[in-house]
Structures are given as structure tokens and as C-alpha cells.
mmCIF file of C-alpha atoms in Angstrom:
data_model
loop_
_atom_site.group_PDB
_atom_site.id
_atom_site.type_symbol
_atom_site.label_atom_id
_atom_site.label_comp_id
_atom_site.label_asym_id
_atom_site.label_seq_id
_atom_site.Cartn_x
_atom_site.Cartn_y
_atom_site.Cartn_z
ATOM 1 C CA MET L 696 0.000 0.000 0.000
ATOM 2 C CA LEU L 697 2.831 2.388 0.853
ATOM 3 C CA ASN L 698 4.494 1.580 -2.447
ATOM 4 C CA ALA L 699 1.274 2.404 -4.324
ATOM 5 C CA ILE L 700 0.897 5.712 -2.476
ATOM 6 C CA ALA L 701 4.495 6.607 -3.253
ATOM 7 C CA LEU L 702 4.056 5.720 -6.920
ATOM 8 C CA ILE L 703 0.648 7.237 -7.550
ATOM 9 C CA VAL L 704 0.738 10.269 -5.233
ATOM 10 C CA VAL L 705 4.188 11.188 -3.882
ATOM 11 C CA LEU L 706 6.360 10.750 -6.987
ATOM 12 C CA PRO L 707 4.078 12.641 -9.393
ATOM 13 C CA LEU L 708 3.804 15.507 -6.893
ATOM 14 C CA SER L 709 7.569 15.639 -6.426
ATOM 15 C CA ALA L 710 8.422 15.152 -10.121
ATOM 16 C CA HIS L 711 9.611 18.745 -10.446
ATOM 17 C CA LEU L 712 12.211 18.138 -7.702
ATOM 18 C CA LEU L 713 13.581 15.090 -9.519
ATOM 19 C CA ALA L 714 13.414 16.581 -13.028
ATOM 20 C CA HIS L 715 17.080 17.574 -13.210
ATOM 21 C CA ASN L 716 18.212 13.980 -12.497
ATOM 22 C CA TYR L 717 15.294 11.727 -13.399
ATOM 23 C CA SER L 718 12.468 11.784 -15.865
ATOM 24 C CA LEU L 719 9.225 10.293 -14.625
ATOM 25 C CA SER L 720 7.770 9.927 -18.090
ATOM 26 C CA PHE L 721 8.095 7.118 -20.615
ATOM 27 C CA GLN L 722 11.663 6.323 -21.610
ATOM 28 C CA ASP L 723 13.573 4.387 -24.258
ATOM 29 C CA LEU L 724 10.815 4.363 -26.937
ATOM 30 C CA TYR L 725 9.166 1.244 -25.502
ATOM 31 C CA ASP L 726 5.874 3.085 -25.096
ATOM 32 C CA LEU L 727 5.839 4.250 -28.719
ATOM 33 C CA ILE L 728 6.495 0.748 -30.021
ATOM 34 C CA GLY L 729 3.875 -0.723 -27.656
ATOM 35 C CA ASN L 730 1.299 1.873 -28.682
ATOM 36 C CA ASN L 731 1.930 1.220 -32.384
ATOM 37 C CA VAL L 732 1.537 -2.520 -31.876
ATOM 38 C CA ALA L 733 -1.693 -1.933 -29.902
ATOM 39 C CA SER L 734 -2.957 0.390 -32.659
ATOM 40 C CA GLY L 735 -2.212 -2.141 -35.394
ATOM 41 C CA ASN L 736 0.664 -0.167 -36.945
ATOM 42 C CA GLY L 737 3.252 -2.902 -36.420
ATOM 43 C CA TYR L 738 6.451 -3.082 -34.420
ATOM 44 C CA ARG L 739 7.747 0.425 -35.116
ATOM 45 C CA VAL L 740 8.528 3.641 -33.262
ATOM 46 C CA GLU L 741 6.305 5.934 -35.358
ATOM 47 C CA PRO L 742 3.369 4.843 -37.555
ATOM 48 C CA GLY L 743 5.016 6.071 -40.779
ATOM 49 C CA MET L 744 8.404 4.480 -40.102
ATOM 50 C CA ALA L 745 9.710 1.089 -41.112
ATOM 51 C CA THR L 746 9.643 -1.740 -38.569
ATOM 52 C CA THR L 747 12.379 -1.656 -35.952
ATOM 53 C CA MET L 748 14.571 -4.261 -34.345
ATOM 54 C CA VAL L 749 16.160 -1.783 -31.927
ATOM 55 C CA ARG L 750 14.403 -3.123 -28.843
ATOM 56 C CA GLU L 751 13.782 -6.629 -27.568
ATOM 57 C CA PRO L 752 10.103 -7.436 -28.166
ATOM 58 C CA GLY L 753 9.050 -8.626 -24.699
ATOM 59 C CA TYR L 754 8.333 -5.333 -22.973
ATOM 60 C CA PRO L 755 6.813 -3.487 -25.970
ATOM 61 C CA LEU L 756 4.442 -6.412 -26.542
ATOM 62 C CA LEU L 757 3.457 -6.405 -22.856
ATOM 63 C CA LEU L 758 2.871 -2.642 -23.075
ATOM 64 C CA ALA L 759 0.797 -3.173 -26.223
ATOM 65 C CA LEU L 760 -1.428 -5.567 -24.276
ATOM 66 C CA VAL L 761 -1.776 -3.091 -21.402
ATOM 67 C CA PHE L 762 -2.434 -0.167 -23.787
ATOM 68 C CA LYS L 763 -5.055 -2.205 -25.646
ATOM 69 C CA PHE L 764 -7.102 -2.578 -22.461
ATOM 70 C CA ALA L 765 -6.208 0.534 -20.445
ATOM 71 C CA GLY L 766 -5.321 3.053 -23.141
ATOM 72 C CA TYR L 767 -2.050 4.768 -23.942
ATOM 73 C CA HIS L 768 -1.280 6.373 -20.582
ATOM 74 C CA ILE L 769 1.786 6.282 -18.375
ATOM 75 C CA GLU L 770 -0.525 5.457 -15.469
ATOM 76 C CA ALA L 771 -1.303 2.108 -17.116
ATOM 77 C CA ALA L 772 2.407 1.279 -17.270
ATOM 78 C CA ARG L 773 2.846 2.475 -13.693
ATOM 79 C CA ILE L 774 0.073 0.195 -12.434
ATOM 80 C CA LEU L 775 1.643 -2.719 -14.343
ATOM 81 C CA ASN L 776 5.012 -1.892 -12.770
ATOM 82 C CA LEU L 777 3.414 -1.585 -9.339
ATOM 83 C CA PHE L 778 1.953 -5.102 -9.552
ATOM 84 C CA LEU L 779 5.183 -6.533 -10.964
ATOM 85 C CA ALA L 780 7.257 -4.821 -8.252
ATOM 86 C CA PHE L 781 4.964 -6.370 -5.645
ATOM 87 C CA GLY L 782 5.344 -9.734 -7.392
ATOM 88 C CA SER L 783 9.108 -9.220 -7.445
ATOM 89 C CA GLY L 784 8.993 -8.575 -3.705
ATOM 90 C CA ILE L 785 7.158 -11.855 -3.138
ATOM 91 C CA LEU L 786 9.643 -13.735 -5.323
ATOM 92 C CA LEU L 787 12.597 -12.042 -3.628
ATOM 93 C CA PHE L 788 11.208 -12.970 -0.220
ATOM 94 C CA ALA L 789 10.731 -16.610 -1.269
ATOM 95 C CA LEU L 790 14.187 -16.876 -2.860
ATOM 96 C CA THR L 791 15.987 -15.184 0.041
ATOM 97 C CA ARG L 792 14.163 -17.342 2.557
ATOM 98 C CA LYS L 793 15.148 -20.515 0.680
ATOM 99 C CA ILE L 794 18.791 -19.461 0.396
ATOM 100 C CA THR L 795 19.290 -18.067 3.911
ATOM 101 C CA ASP L 796 16.577 -19.961 5.819
ATOM 102 C CA ASP L 797 16.005 -16.715 7.751
ATOM 103 C CA GLU L 798 12.675 -14.873 7.530
ATOM 104 C CA LYS L 799 14.122 -11.655 8.976
ATOM 105 C CA VAL L 800 16.766 -11.472 6.260
ATOM 106 C CA ALA L 801 14.158 -12.265 3.611
ATOM 107 C CA LEU L 802 11.791 -9.587 4.908
ATOM 108 C CA THR L 803 14.586 -7.017 5.188
ATOM 109 C CA SER L 804 15.789 -7.620 1.630
ATOM 110 C CA THR L 805 12.221 -7.422 0.316
ATOM 111 C CA LEU L 806 11.508 -4.159 2.125
ATOM 112 C CA LEU L 807 14.814 -2.692 0.935
ATOM 113 C CA PHE L 808 13.849 -3.532 -2.638
ATOM 114 C CA LEU L 809 10.278 -2.227 -2.394
ATOM 115 C CA PHE L 810 11.172 1.028 -0.618
ATOM 116 C CA TYR L 811 14.395 1.793 -2.440
ATOM 117 C CA PRO L 812 13.937 5.148 -4.227
ATOM 118 C CA GLY L 813 15.451 3.727 -7.420
ATOM 119 C CA THR L 814 12.703 1.118 -7.510
ATOM 120 C CA TRP L 815 10.069 3.842 -7.175
ATOM 121 C CA VAL L 816 11.630 5.868 -9.987
ATOM 122 C CA ALA L 817 11.830 2.750 -12.182
ATOM 123 C CA GLU L 818 8.148 2.065 -11.510
ATOM 124 C CA ALA L 819 7.176 5.677 -12.197
ATOM 125 C CA ARG L 820 8.989 6.088 -15.496
ATOM 126 C CA GLY L 821 7.251 3.151 -17.157
ATOM 127 C CA GLY L 822 10.535 1.580 -18.204
ATOM 128 C CA VAL L 823 11.588 -1.998 -18.638
ATOM 129 C CA GLU L 824 13.480 -2.355 -15.347
ATOM 130 C CA ILE L 825 10.670 -3.657 -13.132
ATOM 131 C CA VAL L 826 9.442 -6.144 -15.732
ATOM 132 C CA PHE L 827 13.015 -7.338 -16.205
ATOM 133 C CA THR L 828 13.529 -7.670 -12.444
ATOM 134 C CA PHE L 829 10.327 -9.696 -12.135
ATOM 135 C CA SER L 830 11.309 -12.023 -14.989
ATOM 136 C CA ILE L 831 14.802 -12.609 -13.581
ATOM 137 C CA LEU L 832 13.483 -13.321 -10.087
ATOM 138 C CA LEU L 833 10.887 -15.687 -11.525
ATOM 139 C CA PHE L 834 13.658 -17.491 -13.387
ATOM 140 C CA MET L 835 15.901 -17.635 -10.289
ATOM 141 C CA VAL L 836 13.119 -19.075 -8.106
ATOM 142 C CA SER L 837 12.369 -21.611 -10.834
ATOM 143 C CA LEU L 838 16.051 -22.529 -11.222
ATOM 144 C CA TYR L 839 16.421 -22.945 -7.472
ATOM 145 C CA ARG L 840 13.381 -25.218 -7.419
ATOM 146 C CA ALA L 841 14.785 -27.221 -10.362
ATOM 147 C CA MET L 842 18.075 -27.690 -8.524
ATOM 148 C CA GLU L 843 16.177 -28.869 -5.427
ATOM 149 C CA THR L 844 13.954 -31.366 -7.248
ATOM 150 C CA ASN L 845 16.405 -32.282 -10.030
ATOM 151 C CA LYS L 846 13.481 -32.971 -12.384
ATOM 152 C CA SER L 847 13.751 -32.455 -16.129
ATOM 153 C CA SER L 848 10.380 -30.703 -16.226
ATOM 154 C CA SER L 849 11.577 -28.171 -13.632
ATOM 155 C CA TYR L 850 14.701 -27.452 -15.664
ATOM 156 C CA PHE L 851 12.518 -27.082 -18.757
ATOM 157 C CA VAL L 852 10.382 -24.466 -16.965
ATOM 158 C CA ALA L 853 13.530 -22.636 -15.812
ATOM 159 C CA GLY L 854 14.840 -22.669 -19.385
ATOM 160 C CA LEU L 855 11.528 -21.349 -20.664
ATOM 161 C CA LEU L 856 11.603 -18.551 -18.099
ATOM 162 C CA ILE L 857 15.154 -17.510 -18.974
ATOM 163 C CA GLY L 858 14.033 -17.469 -22.611
ATOM 164 C CA ILE L 859 11.222 -15.087 -21.693
ATOM 165 C CA SER L 860 13.723 -12.927 -19.805
ATOM 166 C CA VAL L 861 15.901 -12.789 -22.926
ATOM 167 C CA LEU L 862 12.904 -11.411 -24.831
ATOM 168 C CA ILE L 863 12.795 -8.568 -22.313
ATOM 169 C CA ARG L 864 16.542 -7.829 -22.049
ATOM 170 C CA SER L 865 19.115 -9.812 -24.008
ATOM 171 C CA GLU L 866 21.921 -9.454 -21.431
ATOM 172 C CA VAL L 867 20.508 -12.561 -19.733
ATOM 173 C CA LEU L 868 22.093 -14.644 -22.506
ATOM 174 C CA PHE L 869 25.405 -14.439 -20.617
ATOM 175 C CA PHE L 870 23.991 -16.082 -17.481
ATOM 176 C CA PRO L 871 24.328 -19.720 -18.668
ATOM 177 C CA VAL L 872 27.946 -19.047 -19.675
ATOM 178 C CA PHE L 873 28.762 -17.776 -16.189
ATOM 179 C CA VAL L 874 26.919 -20.675 -14.543
ATOM 180 C CA CYS L 875 28.859 -23.207 -16.642
ATOM 181 C CA GLY L 876 32.106 -21.446 -15.743
ATOM 182 C CA TYR L 877 31.163 -21.453 -12.075
ATOM 183 C CA LEU L 878 30.259 -25.151 -12.175
ATOM 184 C CA LEU L 879 33.553 -25.999 -13.874
ATOM 185 C CA LEU L 880 35.581 -24.023 -11.342
ATOM 186 C CA SER L 881 33.675 -25.259 -8.299
ATOM 187 C CA SER L 882 33.382 -28.939 -9.218
ATOM 188 C CA SER L 883 35.137 -31.321 -6.883
ATOM 189 C CA GLY L 884 36.738 -33.337 -9.674
ATOM 190 C CA SER L 885 35.680 -36.698 -8.211
#
């Protein structure tokens, strides 16, 4: 509830104080691409332009879905980000609790994430950061579960979720390389 009040009331009222460092409006052209997809103009920045491959398609397509139902407003993206930040908090709590087996640490890390001013700004600007955070945490929880159960179906779900994360931000492609390197360096050799 406090996060929603900060996002919907406090940040818009204090936008003029943050304007020299942060913009609380749409960023990175994702909104334009999403609006054009929702309007039937294709995956492009402006209706009269050629199609673009500048951005990964995951977030613009999610925005297109939101814009189709809620209209082309930054408030629609903010509400989406609010729900996904809350979902990220739940996932962060679950993952931290599994790793540390300490509810206080899990609650502290979740509250630090939810009340960190950078999280509020990311929610308010309608950017890709919150969606990306949610997708990565969903993948990490799924991967942790797969490692616990050691079932092929669980690893398949984790692979599917990292694939979805790649559609949102392609930097995730490096994660399997680092995991393989870590496993090679940390293996016992027996």
C-alpha cells in the first residue's frame, strides 16, 4: 500500500524536484512501439516508419497488451510496474528465505527492494526495469526449485523462463555461460 501511495501520489507531486536527475515519463521508446503494436501499426517507433529491431520485443508487446485494455497512458504502465514490483517482492522474499533460511533477512531484503527510491523511480517512469527484475526473479526461483527437485520438467520451466527474460533484455544470454564457468571451477573433480 505504501508503495502504491508513493508511486501514484508522492512521486508525481515531487516530479519537479527530480526533473534535473530523473524523468518520470516514458523512456527508451518502448511506449511508442507498444502503442503502435496496440494500434495495429506494427512493431515500429512511429506509424510512418519502417519496422524496428532496436528493442527486444518482450516489454513493448506487454505494453501493447496493457495499452489495448487501459489506453495509452503512463498510469497504465505504472500500475503494471506496481503489480510486478509487488510480485518481485514476493519472489525475492521466497528466494531469500530458501537461500538463507532466515525470515528476517528475507523480509529485510524485500523491504529494501520495495522502498528503495530507485525502484520507485523505475516504476514511475514506465521503463523496462521492473518487468526485467520480475522475470529474472521468476527465473531464479524456478532454477532454485529445479536444482532442489532435479526434475527435467523443472529445468525445462527454468529454461523457458530464462528465454522469456531474454525477450525482455538480451543481457541474460550471458547467465548460462557464467553458470557453466562457475560449475567448472567449483566442481570437486571426483
